[in-house]
Tab-separated table of C-alpha atoms and ligand atoms in Angstrom:
chain	number	residue	atom	x	y	z
A	3	UNK	CA	-92.212	-6.469	-25.925
A	4	UNK	CA	-92.197	-7.168	-22.215
A	5	UNK	CA	-90.476	-10.510	-22.871
A	6	UNK	CA	-87.861	-8.775	-24.967
A	7	UNK	CA	-87.121	-6.327	-22.142
A	8	UNK	CA	-86.883	-9.180	-19.627
A	9	UNK	CA	-84.487	-10.998	-21.965
A	10	UNK	CA	-82.287	-7.877	-22.210
A	11	UNK	CA	-82.227	-7.667	-18.431
A	12	UNK	CA	-81.187	-11.315	-18.034
A	13	UNK	CA	-78.539	-11.014	-20.694
A	14	UNK	CA	-77.142	-7.825	-19.127
A	15	UNK	CA	-77.060	-9.306	-15.596
A	16	UNK	CA	-75.285	-12.417	-16.902
A	17	UNK	CA	-72.650	-10.327	-18.677
A	18	UNK	CA	-72.111	-8.168	-15.582
A	19	UNK	CA	-71.589	-11.353	-13.599
A	20	UNK	CA	-68.930	-12.611	-15.929
A	21	UNK	CA	-66.727	-9.491	-16.408
A	22	UNK	CA	-63.452	-9.517	-14.529
A	23	UNK	CA	-62.261	-5.921	-14.774
A	24	UNK	CA	-63.554	-2.372	-14.624
A	25	UNK	CA	-62.965	-1.648	-18.316
A	26	UNK	CA	-65.128	-4.556	-19.437
A	27	UNK	CA	-67.778	-3.529	-16.935
A	28	UNK	CA	-67.874	-0.043	-18.449
A	29	UNK	CA	-68.273	-1.693	-21.869
A	30	UNK	CA	-71.350	-3.566	-20.621
A	31	UNK	CA	-72.812	-0.345	-19.185
A	32	UNK	CA	-72.420	1.461	-22.502
A	33	UNK	CA	-73.952	-1.501	-24.426
A	34	UNK	CA	-77.105	-1.624	-22.307
A	35	UNK	CA	-77.612	1.843	-20.820
A	36	UNK	CA	-75.696	4.081	-23.233
A	37	UNK	CA	-77.264	6.355	-25.870
A	38	UNK	CA	-77.078	3.628	-28.454
A	39	UNK	CA	-77.922	0.892	-25.989
A	40	UNK	CA	-80.815	-1.556	-26.482
A	41	UNK	CA	-82.994	-0.065	-23.736
A	42	UNK	CA	-82.592	3.468	-25.036
A	43	UNK	CA	-83.700	2.229	-28.448
A	44	UNK	CA	-86.872	0.840	-26.947
A	45	UNK	CA	-87.625	4.137	-25.156
A	46	UNK	CA	-87.053	5.998	-28.413
A	47	UNK	CA	-89.494	3.741	-30.234
A	48	UNK	CA	-92.313	4.346	-27.718
A	49	UNK	CA	-94.112	6.600	-30.183
A	50	UNK	CA	-95.199	3.605	-32.221
A	51	UNK	CA	-96.804	1.912	-29.205
A	52	UNK	CA	-100.449	2.048	-28.286
A	53	UNK	CA	-100.968	4.978	-25.931
A	54	UNK	CA	-102.080	2.802	-22.986
A	55	UNK	CA	-99.014	0.581	-23.371
A	56	UNK	CA	-96.562	3.497	-23.179
A	57	UNK	CA	-96.563	3.939	-19.382
A	58	UNK	CA	-96.347	0.164	-18.870
A	59	UNK	CA	-93.353	-0.265	-21.162
A	60	UNK	CA	-91.747	2.977	-19.978
A	61	UNK	CA	-92.074	1.896	-16.368
A	62	UNK	CA	-90.684	-1.522	-17.121
A	63	UNK	CA	-87.674	-0.138	-19.015
A	64	UNK	CA	-86.864	2.228	-16.175
A	65	UNK	CA	-87.152	-0.585	-13.641
A	66	UNK	CA	-84.845	-2.778	-15.695
A	67	UNK	CA	-82.416	0.117	-16.113
A	68	UNK	CA	-82.425	0.518	-12.346
A	69	UNK	CA	-81.730	-3.207	-11.847
A	70	UNK	CA	-78.880	-3.149	-14.338
A	71	UNK	CA	-77.412	-0.034	-12.731
A	72	UNK	CA	-77.610	-1.657	-9.321
A	73	UNK	CA	-75.883	-4.794	-10.608
A	74	UNK	CA	-73.169	-2.660	-12.212
A	75	UNK	CA	-72.437	-0.703	-9.026
A	76	UNK	CA	-72.329	-3.895	-6.986
A	77	UNK	CA	-69.937	-5.464	-9.427
A	78	UNK	CA	-67.895	-2.268	-9.499
A	79	UNK	CA	-67.334	-2.245	-5.747
A	80	UNK	CA	-66.552	-5.963	-5.830
A	81	UNK	CA	-63.901	-5.424	-8.493
A	82	UNK	CA	-62.436	-2.412	-6.676
A	83	UNK	CA	-62.265	-4.337	-3.417
A	84	UNK	CA	-60.531	-7.262	-5.133
A	85	UNK	CA	-58.025	-4.917	-6.800
A	86	UNK	CA	-57.263	-3.297	-3.448
A	87	UNK	CA	-56.673	-6.656	-1.799
A	88	UNK	CA	-54.375	-7.666	-4.618
A	89	UNK	CA	-52.388	-4.454	-4.268
A	90	UNK	CA	-52.046	-4.844	-0.507
A	91	UNK	CA	-50.897	-8.398	-0.978
A	92	UNK	CA	-48.166	-7.251	-3.338
A	93	UNK	CA	-47.086	-4.480	-1.012
A	94	UNK	CA	-46.804	-6.553	2.137
A	95	UNK	CA	-43.291	-6.884	3.511
A	96	UNK	CA	-42.314	-10.295	4.706
A	97	UNK	CA	-40.423	-9.418	7.855
A	98	UNK	CA	-39.207	-12.985	8.155
A	99	UNK	CA	-37.139	-12.747	4.948
A	100	UNK	CA	-33.394	-12.365	5.526
A	101	UNK	CA	-32.135	-8.792	4.915
A	102	UNK	CA	-29.810	-7.781	2.109
A	103	UNK	CA	-26.293	-8.457	3.266
A	104	UNK	CA	-24.051	-5.395	3.111
A	105	UNK	CA	-20.589	-6.505	2.123
A	106	UNK	CA	-18.167	-4.374	4.116
A	107	UNK	CA	-14.677	-4.003	2.694
A	108	UNK	CA	-11.632	-4.704	4.823
A	109	UNK	CA	-8.289	-3.013	5.082
A	110	UNK	CA	-5.402	-4.748	3.365
A	111	UNK	CA	-2.906	-6.251	5.855
A	112	UNK	CA	-0.219	-3.833	4.635
A	113	UNK	CA	-2.546	-0.897	5.299
A	114	UNK	CA	-3.239	-2.285	8.772
A	115	UNK	CA	0.482	-2.376	9.537
A	116	UNK	CA	1.033	1.104	8.089
A	117	UNK	CA	-1.832	2.472	10.174
A	118	UNK	CA	-0.623	0.829	13.350
A	119	UNK	CA	2.958	2.047	12.965
A	120	UNK	CA	1.835	5.552	12.040
A	121	UNK	CA	-0.368	5.652	15.146
A	122	UNK	CA	2.507	4.601	17.408
A	123	UNK	CA	4.842	7.284	16.030
A	124	UNK	CA	2.273	10.054	15.862
A	125	UNK	CA	1.733	9.302	19.570
A	126	UNK	CA	5.483	9.843	20.124
A	127	UNK	CA	5.368	13.279	18.487
A	128	UNK	CA	6.642	12.250	15.042
A	129	UNK	CA	5.146	13.668	11.844
A	130	UNK	CA	4.902	12.060	8.416
A	131	UNK	CA	7.372	12.994	5.678
A	132	UNK	CA	7.304	12.064	2.006
A	133	UNK	CA	9.659	11.869	-0.919
A	134	UNK	CA	9.487	10.851	-4.579
A	135	UNK	CA	9.693	7.234	-5.720
A	136	UNK	CA	11.682	8.305	-8.770
A	137	UNK	CA	14.810	9.520	-7.054
A	138	UNK	CA	18.198	10.845	-8.058
A	139	UNK	CA	21.391	8.946	-7.436
A	140	UNK	CA	22.322	11.742	-5.045
A	141	UNK	CA	19.420	11.279	-2.609
A	142	UNK	CA	19.276	7.503	-2.865
A	143	UNK	CA	23.030	6.839	-2.538
A	144	UNK	CA	25.502	9.711	-2.659
A	145	UNK	CA	24.126	11.827	0.189
A	146	UNK	CA	23.685	8.679	2.253
A	147	UNK	CA	27.437	8.194	2.183
A	148	UNK	CA	27.492	5.568	-0.590
A	149	UNK	CA	30.182	6.985	-2.861
A	150	UNK	CA	30.250	5.907	-6.492
A	151	UNK	CA	31.433	2.305	-6.833
A	152	UNK	CA	30.864	1.662	-3.121
A	153	UNK	CA	30.273	-2.094	-2.687
A	154	UNK	CA	27.193	-1.454	-0.502
A	155	UNK	CA	25.415	-0.275	-3.661
A	156	UNK	CA	25.473	-3.854	-4.909
A	157	UNK	CA	23.025	-4.911	-2.209
A	158	UNK	CA	20.474	-2.475	-3.558
A	159	UNK	CA	20.433	-2.943	-7.306
A	160	UNK	CA	17.481	-1.128	-8.785
A	161	UNK	CA	15.795	0.081	-11.958
A	162	UNK	CA	17.494	3.027	-13.616
A	163	UNK	CA	15.584	5.577	-15.628
A	164	UNK	CA	18.686	7.472	-16.664
A	165	UNK	CA	22.205	7.184	-15.338
A	166	UNK	CA	21.263	9.575	-12.568
A	167	UNK	CA	17.614	8.820	-11.905
A	168	UNK	CA	16.353	5.573	-10.494
A	169	UNK	CA	13.506	4.004	-8.560
A	170	UNK	CA	14.451	4.502	-4.933
A	171	UNK	CA	15.737	1.388	-3.195
A	172	UNK	CA	14.822	2.550	0.299
A	173	UNK	CA	12.983	5.335	2.078
A	174	UNK	CA	16.312	6.581	3.519
A	175	UNK	CA	16.372	9.190	0.732
A	176	UNK	CA	13.592	10.967	2.643
A	177	UNK	CA	16.047	11.461	5.540
A	178	UNK	CA	18.140	13.699	3.302
A	179	UNK	CA	15.210	15.603	1.832
A	180	UNK	CA	13.840	16.223	5.317
A	181	UNK	CA	17.142	17.494	6.733
A	182	UNK	CA	17.618	19.762	3.719
A	183	UNK	CA	14.105	21.132	4.129
A	184	UNK	CA	13.893	21.773	7.851
A	185	UNK	CA	16.055	22.712	10.800
A	186	UNK	CA	16.485	20.282	13.684
A	187	UNK	CA	14.916	19.207	15.973
A	188	UNK	CA	13.451	16.671	13.550
A	189	UNK	CA	11.146	13.759	14.285
A	190	UNK	CA	9.656	12.141	11.178
A	191	UNK	CA	8.622	8.824	9.780
A	192	UNK	CA	8.473	8.269	6.022
A	193	UNK	CA	6.235	5.455	4.814
A	194	UNK	CA	6.381	4.539	1.137
A	195	UNK	CA	7.025	2.239	-1.785
A	196	UNK	CA	10.531	1.144	-2.736
A	197	UNK	CA	12.056	-0.913	-5.560
A	198	UNK	CA	14.849	-3.409	-6.055
A	199	UNK	CA	15.633	-5.642	-9.000
A	200	UNK	CA	15.077	-8.827	-7.023
A	201	UNK	CA	13.559	-12.008	-8.420
A	202	UNK	CA	10.138	-12.855	-7.044
A	203	UNK	CA	10.023	-15.624	-4.456
A	204	UNK	CA	8.253	-16.311	-1.151
A	205	UNK	CA	10.078	-13.433	0.577
A	206	UNK	CA	10.985	-11.018	-2.258
A	207	UNK	CA	9.119	-8.770	-4.662
A	208	UNK	CA	10.718	-6.049	-6.805
A	209	UNK	CA	8.256	-3.526	-5.330
A	210	UNK	CA	7.707	-3.396	-1.599
A	211	UNK	CA	7.170	-0.949	1.244
A	212	UNK	CA	9.270	0.554	3.984
A	213	UNK	CA	8.822	2.927	6.857
A	214	UNK	CA	11.793	5.120	7.624
A	215	UNK	CA	12.304	6.936	10.902
A	216	UNK	CA	14.566	9.893	11.641
A	217	UNK	CA	15.128	11.824	14.826
A	218	UNK	CA	17.691	14.637	15.061
A	219	UNK	CA	18.091	16.712	18.197
A	220	UNK	CA	20.624	17.750	20.839
A	221	UNK	CA	22.319	14.858	22.667
A	222	UNK	CA	20.482	12.047	20.905
A	223	UNK	CA	22.192	8.789	21.776
A	224	UNK	CA	21.880	5.122	20.966
A	225	UNK	CA	19.856	4.795	24.199
A	226	UNK	CA	17.120	6.961	22.627
A	227	UNK	CA	17.123	4.750	19.537
A	228	UNK	CA	16.806	1.633	21.661
A	229	UNK	CA	13.996	3.126	23.729
A	230	UNK	CA	11.939	4.083	20.673
A	231	UNK	CA	12.455	0.789	18.848
A	232	UNK	CA	11.746	-1.393	21.889
A	233	UNK	CA	8.520	0.552	22.419
A	234	UNK	CA	7.614	0.094	18.733
A	235	UNK	CA	8.315	-3.631	18.701
A	236	UNK	CA	6.437	-4.366	21.921
A	237	UNK	CA	3.426	-2.417	20.652
A	238	UNK	CA	3.515	-4.288	17.351
A	239	UNK	CA	4.227	-7.812	18.559
A	240	UNK	CA	3.250	-7.857	22.225
A	241	UNK	CA	4.925	-7.160	25.562
A	242	UNK	CA	6.343	-10.640	26.002
A	243	UNK	CA	8.584	-10.443	22.918
A	244	UNK	CA	12.319	-9.900	23.432
A	245	UNK	CA	14.266	-7.388	21.307
A	246	UNK	CA	17.897	-7.861	20.278
A	247	UNK	CA	20.294	-5.327	18.692
A	248	UNK	CA	23.048	-6.891	16.559
A	249	UNK	CA	26.008	-4.881	15.216
A	250	UNK	CA	25.705	-4.314	11.477
A	251	UNK	CA	26.828	-1.989	8.723
A	252	UNK	CA	25.077	0.724	6.711
A	253	UNK	CA	27.103	3.507	5.085
A	254	UNK	CA	24.763	6.180	6.448
A	255	UNK	CA	24.708	5.151	10.114
A	256	UNK	CA	27.516	4.661	12.617
A	257	UNK	CA	27.229	2.593	14.713
A	258	UNK	CA	24.660	0.486	12.885
A	259	UNK	CA	22.494	-2.329	14.099
A	260	UNK	CA	20.103	-4.910	12.862
A	261	UNK	CA	17.191	-5.435	15.190
A	262	UNK	CA	15.566	-8.805	15.881
A	263	UNK	CA	12.424	-9.820	17.714
A	264	UNK	CA	12.192	-13.157	19.506
A	265	UNK	CA	10.237	-15.719	17.509
A	266	UNK	CA	6.612	-15.920	18.612
A	267	UNK	CA	6.144	-19.370	17.079
A	268	UNK	CA	8.654	-21.078	19.410
A	269	UNK	CA	9.097	-18.388	22.071
A	270	UNK	CA	12.786	-18.140	21.208
A	271	UNK	CA	13.626	-21.857	21.389
A	272	UNK	CA	14.275	-22.166	17.661
A	273	UNK	CA	11.895	-23.560	15.060
A	274	UNK	CA	11.206	-23.676	11.309
A	275	UNK	CA	9.833	-20.102	11.257
A	276	UNK	CA	13.054	-18.603	12.683
A	277	UNK	CA	15.359	-21.155	10.998
A	278	UNK	CA	16.278	-22.528	14.403
A	279	UNK	CA	17.744	-19.250	15.697
A	280	UNK	CA	14.883	-18.119	17.953
A	281	UNK	CA	15.110	-14.618	16.401
A	282	UNK	CA	13.534	-12.805	13.457
A	283	UNK	CA	15.201	-9.798	11.870
A	284	UNK	CA	12.807	-6.917	11.401
A	285	UNK	CA	14.698	-3.689	10.813
A	286	UNK	CA	17.930	-1.817	10.277
A	287	UNK	CA	18.931	1.177	12.372
A	288	UNK	CA	21.786	3.281	13.666
A	289	UNK	CA	23.091	6.714	14.616
A	290	UNK	CA	23.045	9.062	11.632
A	291	UNK	CA	26.600	9.245	10.225
A	292	UNK	CA	28.198	12.674	10.727
A	293	UNK	CA	29.009	12.804	6.993
A	294	UNK	CA	25.300	12.469	6.247
A	295	UNK	CA	24.371	15.238	8.684
A	296	UNK	CA	27.020	17.543	7.231
A	297	UNK	CA	26.109	16.844	3.592
A	298	UNK	CA	22.508	17.787	4.401
A	299	UNK	CA	23.563	21.011	6.108
A	300	UNK	CA	23.207	19.879	9.728
A	301	UNK	CA	26.104	20.738	12.073
A	302	UNK	CA	27.240	17.375	13.447
A	303	UNK	CA	29.014	19.044	16.367
A	304	UNK	CA	25.739	20.489	17.560
A	305	UNK	CA	23.225	17.844	16.552
A	306	UNK	CA	23.037	14.086	16.559
A	307	UNK	CA	20.350	11.690	15.482
A	308	UNK	CA	19.204	8.177	14.882
A	309	UNK	CA	17.473	6.547	11.925
A	310	UNK	CA	15.806	3.241	11.252
A	311	UNK	CA	14.080	1.540	8.350
A	312	UNK	CA	11.783	-1.438	8.266
A	313	UNK	CA	10.099	-3.540	5.617
A	314	UNK	CA	6.328	-3.382	5.956
A	315	UNK	CA	5.702	-6.689	4.143
A	316	UNK	CA	8.088	-8.459	6.502
A	317	UNK	CA	6.340	-7.057	9.567
A	318	UNK	CA	2.897	-7.974	8.207
A	319	UNK	CA	4.103	-11.498	7.455
A	320	UNK	CA	5.486	-11.985	10.970
A	321	UNK	CA	2.562	-10.348	12.690
A	322	UNK	CA	-0.129	-12.299	10.842
A	323	UNK	CA	1.770	-15.543	10.158
A	324	UNK	CA	1.762	-15.078	6.339
A	325	UNK	CA	4.278	-17.464	4.787
A	326	UNK	CA	4.429	-16.117	1.228
A	327	UNK	CA	4.838	-12.434	0.325
A	328	UNK	CA	2.956	-12.994	-2.963
A	329	UNK	CA	-0.275	-13.500	-1.005
A	330	UNK	CA	-0.139	-9.775	-0.254
A	331	UNK	CA	-0.387	-8.953	-3.968
A	332	UNK	CA	-2.595	-11.662	-5.480
A	333	UNK	CA	-5.864	-9.971	-4.460
A	334	UNK	CA	-7.390	-13.301	-3.505
A	335	UNK	CA	-10.524	-12.505	-1.505
A	336	UNK	CA	-10.244	-15.744	0.489
A	337	UNK	CA	-6.967	-14.382	1.847
A	338	UNK	CA	-7.975	-10.727	2.196
A	339	UNK	CA	-11.222	-11.493	4.039
A	340	UNK	CA	-9.264	-12.886	6.985
A	341	UNK	CA	-8.036	-9.525	8.248
B	12	LIG	N1	17.686	1.803	4.322
B	12	LIG	C1	18.095	0.575	4.959
B	12	LIG	C2	17.634	-0.597	4.092
B	12	LIG	O1	16.772	-0.438	3.283
B	12	LIG	C3	17.528	0.423	6.353
B	12	LIG	C4	18.035	1.465	7.311
B	12	LIG	C5	17.375	2.667	7.456
B	12	LIG	C6	19.180	1.240	8.066
B	12	LIG	C7	17.830	3.616	8.365
B	12	LIG	C8	19.638	2.173	8.966
B	12	LIG	C9	18.959	3.359	9.112
B	12	LIG	O2	18.141	-1.697	4.207
């Protein structure tokens, strides 16, 4: 009997030594110390032993139980310690690992130019005006002094929705809407999308952007127009650029001018960028034609004004040295990331 108890002890200690998790350890405890365990069976069978053997066997069983219990608690703390170490190892942060890169978006070059021009004009006391892209013939042409069949309409062929509604060819229509909607003095810029039925090439797209400017007040002269545009161009392209006003024609301004900036690539000497002229055309401008003022309800005896309009793509291309307008619309990240 004593040998049997010793054997149970050895077997139990060996099993405790070999378990690798707390669940299995609990299994061993139940097998040896539980109600149906081997040692309990022996205690239950004590009645059949000789009376003088009972205390001997009882004592031995209890001692063995104690040993097994001790071995179990030791193993239990070992397993718990190991589990804790494992958890800590998994939770450690390797501060030497590179961080997660946050990819920050960039503004599109056209947005950059819009923002810059808006800032310049807001600083000069202008506000922002808007008009619809689907426009009537009246606002796009008629009220801008392009009568029906006027040859200047040919330069701005567009997409017609009906005979009288079309996609606006320029932001000049906003001049009319603004003058109809508010009394002078007026100082607005009108940024927006415009359309022409042009074929796509390195400098043309059928959809592009313009910023219009309009100032109407008492005694506005061409000198005011020059002052504002020279300020704009120097802010946009740098103080060392020259500005040139060339006589031109628009039905809605008189006199009219086309405005050039000296070529930054050759400093005005003439190169491939400026086709040898030393100048780059960037906008159209002029004094608002009295017919236009009158048609919009502004007394041309009392008020005068100037207007200008520029292509935003063209300015972005010159400012950032972009040689193909299509790059602005291809959404190629290699291009867009550069701004
Ligand atoms: N609307 C003209 C164009 O698109 C530009 C312009 C605007 C000219 C205002 C004079 C005054 O070509």
